[in-house]
PDB file of C-alpha atoms in Angstrom:
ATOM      1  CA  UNK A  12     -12.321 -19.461   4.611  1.00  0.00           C
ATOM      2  CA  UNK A  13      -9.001 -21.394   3.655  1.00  0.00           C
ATOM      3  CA  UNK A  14      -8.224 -24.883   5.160  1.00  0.00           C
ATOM      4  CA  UNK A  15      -4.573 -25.877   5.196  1.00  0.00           C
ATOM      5  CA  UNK A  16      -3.560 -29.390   6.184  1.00  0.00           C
ATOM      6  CA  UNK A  17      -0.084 -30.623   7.048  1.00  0.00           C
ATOM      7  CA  UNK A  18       1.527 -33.500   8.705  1.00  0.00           C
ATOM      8  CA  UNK A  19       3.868 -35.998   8.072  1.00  0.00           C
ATOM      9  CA  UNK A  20       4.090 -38.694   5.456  1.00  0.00           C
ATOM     10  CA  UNK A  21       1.607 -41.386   5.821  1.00  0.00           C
ATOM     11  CA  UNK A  22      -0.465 -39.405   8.454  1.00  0.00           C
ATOM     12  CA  UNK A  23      -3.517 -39.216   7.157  1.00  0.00           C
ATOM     13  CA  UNK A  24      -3.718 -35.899   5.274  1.00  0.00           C
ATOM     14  CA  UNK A  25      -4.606 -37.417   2.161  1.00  0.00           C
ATOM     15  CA  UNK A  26      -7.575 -39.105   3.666  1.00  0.00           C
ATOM     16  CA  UNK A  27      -8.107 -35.850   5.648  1.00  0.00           C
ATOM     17  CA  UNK A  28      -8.155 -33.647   2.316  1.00  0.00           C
ATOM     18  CA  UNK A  29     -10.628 -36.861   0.758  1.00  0.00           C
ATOM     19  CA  UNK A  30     -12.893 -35.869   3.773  1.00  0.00           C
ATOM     20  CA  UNK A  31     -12.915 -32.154   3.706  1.00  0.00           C
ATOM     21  CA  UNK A  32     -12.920 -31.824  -0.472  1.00  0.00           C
ATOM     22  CA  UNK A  33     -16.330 -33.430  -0.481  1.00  0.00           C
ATOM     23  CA  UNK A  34     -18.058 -30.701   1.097  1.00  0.00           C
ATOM     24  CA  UNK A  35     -20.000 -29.210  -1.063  1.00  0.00           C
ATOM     25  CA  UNK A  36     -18.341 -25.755  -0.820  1.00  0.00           C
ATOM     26  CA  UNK A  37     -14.234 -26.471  -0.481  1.00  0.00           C
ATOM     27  CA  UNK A  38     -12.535 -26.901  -3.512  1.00  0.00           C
ATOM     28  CA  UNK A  39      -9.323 -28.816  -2.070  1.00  0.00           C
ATOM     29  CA  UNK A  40      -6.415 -29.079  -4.756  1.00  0.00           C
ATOM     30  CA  UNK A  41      -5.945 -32.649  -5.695  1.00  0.00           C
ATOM     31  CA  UNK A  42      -2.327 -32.628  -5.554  1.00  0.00           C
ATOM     32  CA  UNK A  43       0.451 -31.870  -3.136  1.00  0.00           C
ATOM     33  CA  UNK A  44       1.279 -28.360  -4.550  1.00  0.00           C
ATOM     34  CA  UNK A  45       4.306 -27.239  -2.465  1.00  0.00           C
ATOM     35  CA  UNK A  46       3.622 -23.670  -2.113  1.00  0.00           C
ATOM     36  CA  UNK A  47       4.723 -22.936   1.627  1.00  0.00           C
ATOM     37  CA  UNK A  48       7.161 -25.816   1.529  1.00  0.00           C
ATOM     38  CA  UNK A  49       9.345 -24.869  -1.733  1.00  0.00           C
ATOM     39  CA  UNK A  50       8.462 -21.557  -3.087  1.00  0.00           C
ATOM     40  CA  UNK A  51       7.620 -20.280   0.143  1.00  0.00           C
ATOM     41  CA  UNK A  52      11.141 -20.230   1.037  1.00  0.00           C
ATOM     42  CA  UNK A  53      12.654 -18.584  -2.191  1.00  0.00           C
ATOM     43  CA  UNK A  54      10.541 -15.527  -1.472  1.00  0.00           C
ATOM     44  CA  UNK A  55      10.414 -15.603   2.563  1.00  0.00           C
ATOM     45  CA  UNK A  56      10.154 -11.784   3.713  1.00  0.00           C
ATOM     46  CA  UNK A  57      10.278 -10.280   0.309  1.00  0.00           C
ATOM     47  CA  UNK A  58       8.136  -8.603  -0.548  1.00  0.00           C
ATOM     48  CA  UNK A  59       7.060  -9.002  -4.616  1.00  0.00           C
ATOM     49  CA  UNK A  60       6.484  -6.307  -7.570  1.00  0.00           C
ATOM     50  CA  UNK A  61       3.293  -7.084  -9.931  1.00  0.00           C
ATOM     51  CA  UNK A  62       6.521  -8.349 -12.027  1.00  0.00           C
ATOM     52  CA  UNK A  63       7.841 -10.642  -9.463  1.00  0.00           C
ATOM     53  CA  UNK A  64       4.372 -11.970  -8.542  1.00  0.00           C
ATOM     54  CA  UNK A  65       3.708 -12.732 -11.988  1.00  0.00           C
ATOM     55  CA  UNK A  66       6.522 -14.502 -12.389  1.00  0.00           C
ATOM     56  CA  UNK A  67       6.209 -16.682  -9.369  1.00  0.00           C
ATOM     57  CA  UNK A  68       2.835 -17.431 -10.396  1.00  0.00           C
ATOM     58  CA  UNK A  69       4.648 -18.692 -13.777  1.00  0.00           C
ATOM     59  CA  UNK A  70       6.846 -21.375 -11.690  1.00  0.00           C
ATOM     60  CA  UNK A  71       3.505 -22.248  -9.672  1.00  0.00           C
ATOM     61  CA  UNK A  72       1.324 -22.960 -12.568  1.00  0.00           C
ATOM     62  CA  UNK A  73       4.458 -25.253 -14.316  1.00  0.00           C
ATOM     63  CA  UNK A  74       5.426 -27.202 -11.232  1.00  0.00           C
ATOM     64  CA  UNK A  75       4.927 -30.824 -12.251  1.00  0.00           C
ATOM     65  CA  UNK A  76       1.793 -31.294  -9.383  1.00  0.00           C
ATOM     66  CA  UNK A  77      -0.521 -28.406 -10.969  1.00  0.00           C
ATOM     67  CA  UNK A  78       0.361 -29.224 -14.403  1.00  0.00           C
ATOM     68  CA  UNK A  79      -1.363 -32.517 -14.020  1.00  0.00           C
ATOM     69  CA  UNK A  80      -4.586 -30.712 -12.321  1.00  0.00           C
ATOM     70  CA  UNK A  81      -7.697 -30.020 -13.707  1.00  0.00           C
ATOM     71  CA  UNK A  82      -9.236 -26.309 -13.453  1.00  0.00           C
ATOM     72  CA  UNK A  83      -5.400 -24.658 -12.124  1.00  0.00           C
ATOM     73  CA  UNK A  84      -6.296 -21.080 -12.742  1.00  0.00           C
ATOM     74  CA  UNK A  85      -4.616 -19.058 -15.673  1.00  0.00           C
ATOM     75  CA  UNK A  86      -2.124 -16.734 -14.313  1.00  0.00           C
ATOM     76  CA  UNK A  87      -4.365 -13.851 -15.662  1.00  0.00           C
ATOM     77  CA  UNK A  88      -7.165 -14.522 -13.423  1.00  0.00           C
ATOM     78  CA  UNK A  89      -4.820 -14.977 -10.367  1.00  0.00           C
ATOM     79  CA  UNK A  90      -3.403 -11.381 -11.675  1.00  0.00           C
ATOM     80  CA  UNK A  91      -7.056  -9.740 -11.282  1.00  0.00           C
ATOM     81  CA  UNK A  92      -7.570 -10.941  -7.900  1.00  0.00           C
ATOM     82  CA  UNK A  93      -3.969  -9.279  -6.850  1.00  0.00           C
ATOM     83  CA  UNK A  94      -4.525  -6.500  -8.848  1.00  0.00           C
ATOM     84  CA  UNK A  95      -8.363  -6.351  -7.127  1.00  0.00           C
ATOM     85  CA  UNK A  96      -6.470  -6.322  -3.917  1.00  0.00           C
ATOM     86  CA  UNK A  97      -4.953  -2.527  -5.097  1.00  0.00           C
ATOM     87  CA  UNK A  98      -1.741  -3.464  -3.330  1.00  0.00           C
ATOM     88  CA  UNK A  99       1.793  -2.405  -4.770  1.00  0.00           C
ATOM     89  CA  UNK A 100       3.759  -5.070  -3.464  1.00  0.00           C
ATOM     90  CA  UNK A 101       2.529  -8.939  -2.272  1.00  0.00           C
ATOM     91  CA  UNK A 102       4.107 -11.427  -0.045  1.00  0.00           C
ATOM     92  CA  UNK A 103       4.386 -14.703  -1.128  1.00  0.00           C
ATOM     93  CA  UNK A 104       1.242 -15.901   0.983  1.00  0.00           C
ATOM     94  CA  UNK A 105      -0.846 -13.555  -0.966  1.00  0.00           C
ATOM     95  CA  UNK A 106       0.483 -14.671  -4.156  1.00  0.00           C
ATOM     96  CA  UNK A 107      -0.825 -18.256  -3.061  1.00  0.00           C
ATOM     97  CA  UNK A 108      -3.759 -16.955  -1.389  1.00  0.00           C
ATOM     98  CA  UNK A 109      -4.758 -15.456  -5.085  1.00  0.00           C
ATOM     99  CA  UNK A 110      -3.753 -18.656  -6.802  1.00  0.00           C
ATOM    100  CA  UNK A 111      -5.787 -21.003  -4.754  1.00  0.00           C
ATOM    101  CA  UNK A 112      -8.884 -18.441  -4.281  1.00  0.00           C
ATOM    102  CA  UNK A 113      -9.175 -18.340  -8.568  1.00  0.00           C
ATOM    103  CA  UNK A 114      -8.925 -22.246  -8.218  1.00  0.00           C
ATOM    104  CA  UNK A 115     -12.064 -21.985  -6.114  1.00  0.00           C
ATOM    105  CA  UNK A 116     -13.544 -19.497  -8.232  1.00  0.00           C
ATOM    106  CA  UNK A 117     -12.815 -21.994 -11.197  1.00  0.00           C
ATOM    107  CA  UNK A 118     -14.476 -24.813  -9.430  1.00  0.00           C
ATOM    108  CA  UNK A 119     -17.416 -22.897  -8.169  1.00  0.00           C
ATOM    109  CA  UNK A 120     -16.616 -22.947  -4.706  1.00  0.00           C
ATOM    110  CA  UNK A 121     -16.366 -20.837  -1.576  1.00  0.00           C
ATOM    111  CA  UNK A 122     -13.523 -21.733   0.184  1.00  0.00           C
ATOM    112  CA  UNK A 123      -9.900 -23.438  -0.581  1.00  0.00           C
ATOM    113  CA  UNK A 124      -8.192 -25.926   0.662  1.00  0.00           C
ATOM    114  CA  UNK A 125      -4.799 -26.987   0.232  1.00  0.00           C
ATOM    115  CA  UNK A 126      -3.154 -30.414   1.956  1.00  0.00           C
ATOM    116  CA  UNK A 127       1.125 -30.809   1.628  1.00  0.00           C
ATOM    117  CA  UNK A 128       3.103 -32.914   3.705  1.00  0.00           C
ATOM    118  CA  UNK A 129       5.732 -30.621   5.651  1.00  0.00           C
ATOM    119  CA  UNK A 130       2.838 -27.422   5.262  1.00  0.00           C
ATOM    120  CA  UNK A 131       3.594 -27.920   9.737  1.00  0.00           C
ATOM    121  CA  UNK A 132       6.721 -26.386   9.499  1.00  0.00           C
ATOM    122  CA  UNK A 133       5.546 -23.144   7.848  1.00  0.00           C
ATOM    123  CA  UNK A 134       2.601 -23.156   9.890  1.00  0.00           C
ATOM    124  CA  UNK A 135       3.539 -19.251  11.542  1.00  0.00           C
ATOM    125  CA  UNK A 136       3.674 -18.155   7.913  1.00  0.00           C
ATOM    126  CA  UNK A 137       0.911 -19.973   6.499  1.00  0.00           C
ATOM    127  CA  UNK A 138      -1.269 -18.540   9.437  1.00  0.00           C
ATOM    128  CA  UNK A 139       0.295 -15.106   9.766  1.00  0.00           C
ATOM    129  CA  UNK A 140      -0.075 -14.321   6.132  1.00  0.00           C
ATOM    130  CA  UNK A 141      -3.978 -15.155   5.703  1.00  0.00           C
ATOM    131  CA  UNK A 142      -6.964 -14.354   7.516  1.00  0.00           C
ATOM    132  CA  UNK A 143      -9.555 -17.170   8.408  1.00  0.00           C
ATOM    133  CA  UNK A 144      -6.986 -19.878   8.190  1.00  0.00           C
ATOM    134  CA  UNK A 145      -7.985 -22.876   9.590  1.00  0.00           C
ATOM    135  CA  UNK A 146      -5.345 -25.035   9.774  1.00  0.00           C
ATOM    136  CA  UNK A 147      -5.127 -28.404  10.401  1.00  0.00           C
ATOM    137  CA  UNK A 148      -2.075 -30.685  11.885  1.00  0.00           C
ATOM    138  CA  UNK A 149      -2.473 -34.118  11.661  1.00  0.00           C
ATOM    139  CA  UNK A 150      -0.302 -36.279  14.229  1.00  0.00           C
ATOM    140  CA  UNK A 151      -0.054 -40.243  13.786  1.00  0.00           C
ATOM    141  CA  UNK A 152       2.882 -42.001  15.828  1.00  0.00           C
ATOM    142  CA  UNK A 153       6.414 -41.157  14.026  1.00  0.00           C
ATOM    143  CA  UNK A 154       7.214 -45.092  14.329  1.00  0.00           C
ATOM    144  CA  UNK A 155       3.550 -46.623  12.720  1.00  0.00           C
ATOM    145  CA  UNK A 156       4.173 -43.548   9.670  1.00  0.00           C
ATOM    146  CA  UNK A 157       7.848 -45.316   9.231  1.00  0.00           C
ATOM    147  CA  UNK A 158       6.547 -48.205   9.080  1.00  0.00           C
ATOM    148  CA  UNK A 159       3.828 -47.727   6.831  1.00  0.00           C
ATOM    149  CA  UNK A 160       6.153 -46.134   4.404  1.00  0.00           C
ATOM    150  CA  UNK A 161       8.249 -48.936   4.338  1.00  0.00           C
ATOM    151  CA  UNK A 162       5.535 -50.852   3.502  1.00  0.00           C
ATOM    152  CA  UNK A 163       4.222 -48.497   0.758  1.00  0.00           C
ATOM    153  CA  UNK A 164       5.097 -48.794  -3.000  1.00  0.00           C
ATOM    154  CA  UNK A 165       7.454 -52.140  -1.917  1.00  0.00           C
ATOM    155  CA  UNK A 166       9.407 -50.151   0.612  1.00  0.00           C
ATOM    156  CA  UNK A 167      11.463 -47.845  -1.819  1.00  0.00           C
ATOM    157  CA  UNK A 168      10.335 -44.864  -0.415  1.00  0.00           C
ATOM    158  CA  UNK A 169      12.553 -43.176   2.572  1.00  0.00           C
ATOM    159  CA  UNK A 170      10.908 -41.841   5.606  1.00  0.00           C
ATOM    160  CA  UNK A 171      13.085 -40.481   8.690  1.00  0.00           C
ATOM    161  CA  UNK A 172      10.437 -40.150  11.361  1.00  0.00           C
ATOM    162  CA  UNK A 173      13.011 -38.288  13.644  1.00  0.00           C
ATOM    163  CA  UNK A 174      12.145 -35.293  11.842  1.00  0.00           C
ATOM    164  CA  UNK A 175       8.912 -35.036  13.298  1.00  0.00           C
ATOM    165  CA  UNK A 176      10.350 -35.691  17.003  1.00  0.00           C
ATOM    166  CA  UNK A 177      11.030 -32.415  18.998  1.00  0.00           C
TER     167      UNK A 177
END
């Protein structure tokens, strides 16, 4: 099983990912790793060689949020698990499906989690490219997440919770 969380800014998603990384068999990555939400849309529809996997794998493992992780995953063991999978070409979602299964693996765990603010607005991806997805949306009032982030780290971080409105 994977478990996806997204919502806005000051929703609740990091307590959410608190909550469902202490079960005993989720290994939730600690950090906002922007799969869906940045590299997601450099490869959206393409479909990847073993080549151009690896090489995305290469930009996941240096972004600045899974440097700083314990247990990220070698981009040799995320190659096995493709390469397992006896496919010729990957999407994207299966390059990050890979990724976050051999973090799992590493941790001695079941199922994966993942929590990224935004992950909402690649929800059809997120759930069209994986099987058991459960994915989880967290809503909190546009206006109390505004003004939280005003509030948070003395105020100097922007939040436009129009974004969020329909």
């Amino acid at each position: 099983m994977r478990v996806v969380i997204g919502g806005a800014q000051r929703s609740g998603t990091s307590l959410m990912r608190s909550i469902i990384g202490s079960h005993s068999e989720v290994a939730m990555f600690p950090y906002d790793l922007r799969l869906w939400t940045h590299f997601g849309p450099q490869h959206k529809g393409e479909s990847l060689s073993l080549r151009e996997a690896e090489s995305l794998l290469e930009r996941i493992v240096s972004d600045k949020k899974a440097v700083i992780a314990d247990d990220v995953p070698e981009p040799s063991e995320v190659r096995a698990l493709l390469e397992k999978s006896a496919k010729v070409v990957f999407s994207a979602s299966q390059v990050f499906d890979c990724f976050l299964e051999a973090y799992a693996i590493r941790r001695r765990k079941l199922w994966w989690g993942l929590k990224t603010p935004w992950n909402e607005f690649h929800a059809s991806e997120i759930m069209d490219g994986l099987s058991d997805v459960v994915f989880l949306h967290l809503i909190r009032n546009p206006l109390r997440s505004a003004a939280s982030a005003k509030h948070a780290e003395g105020g100097s971080w922007f939040y436009d919770p129009f974004i969020h409105i329909g």
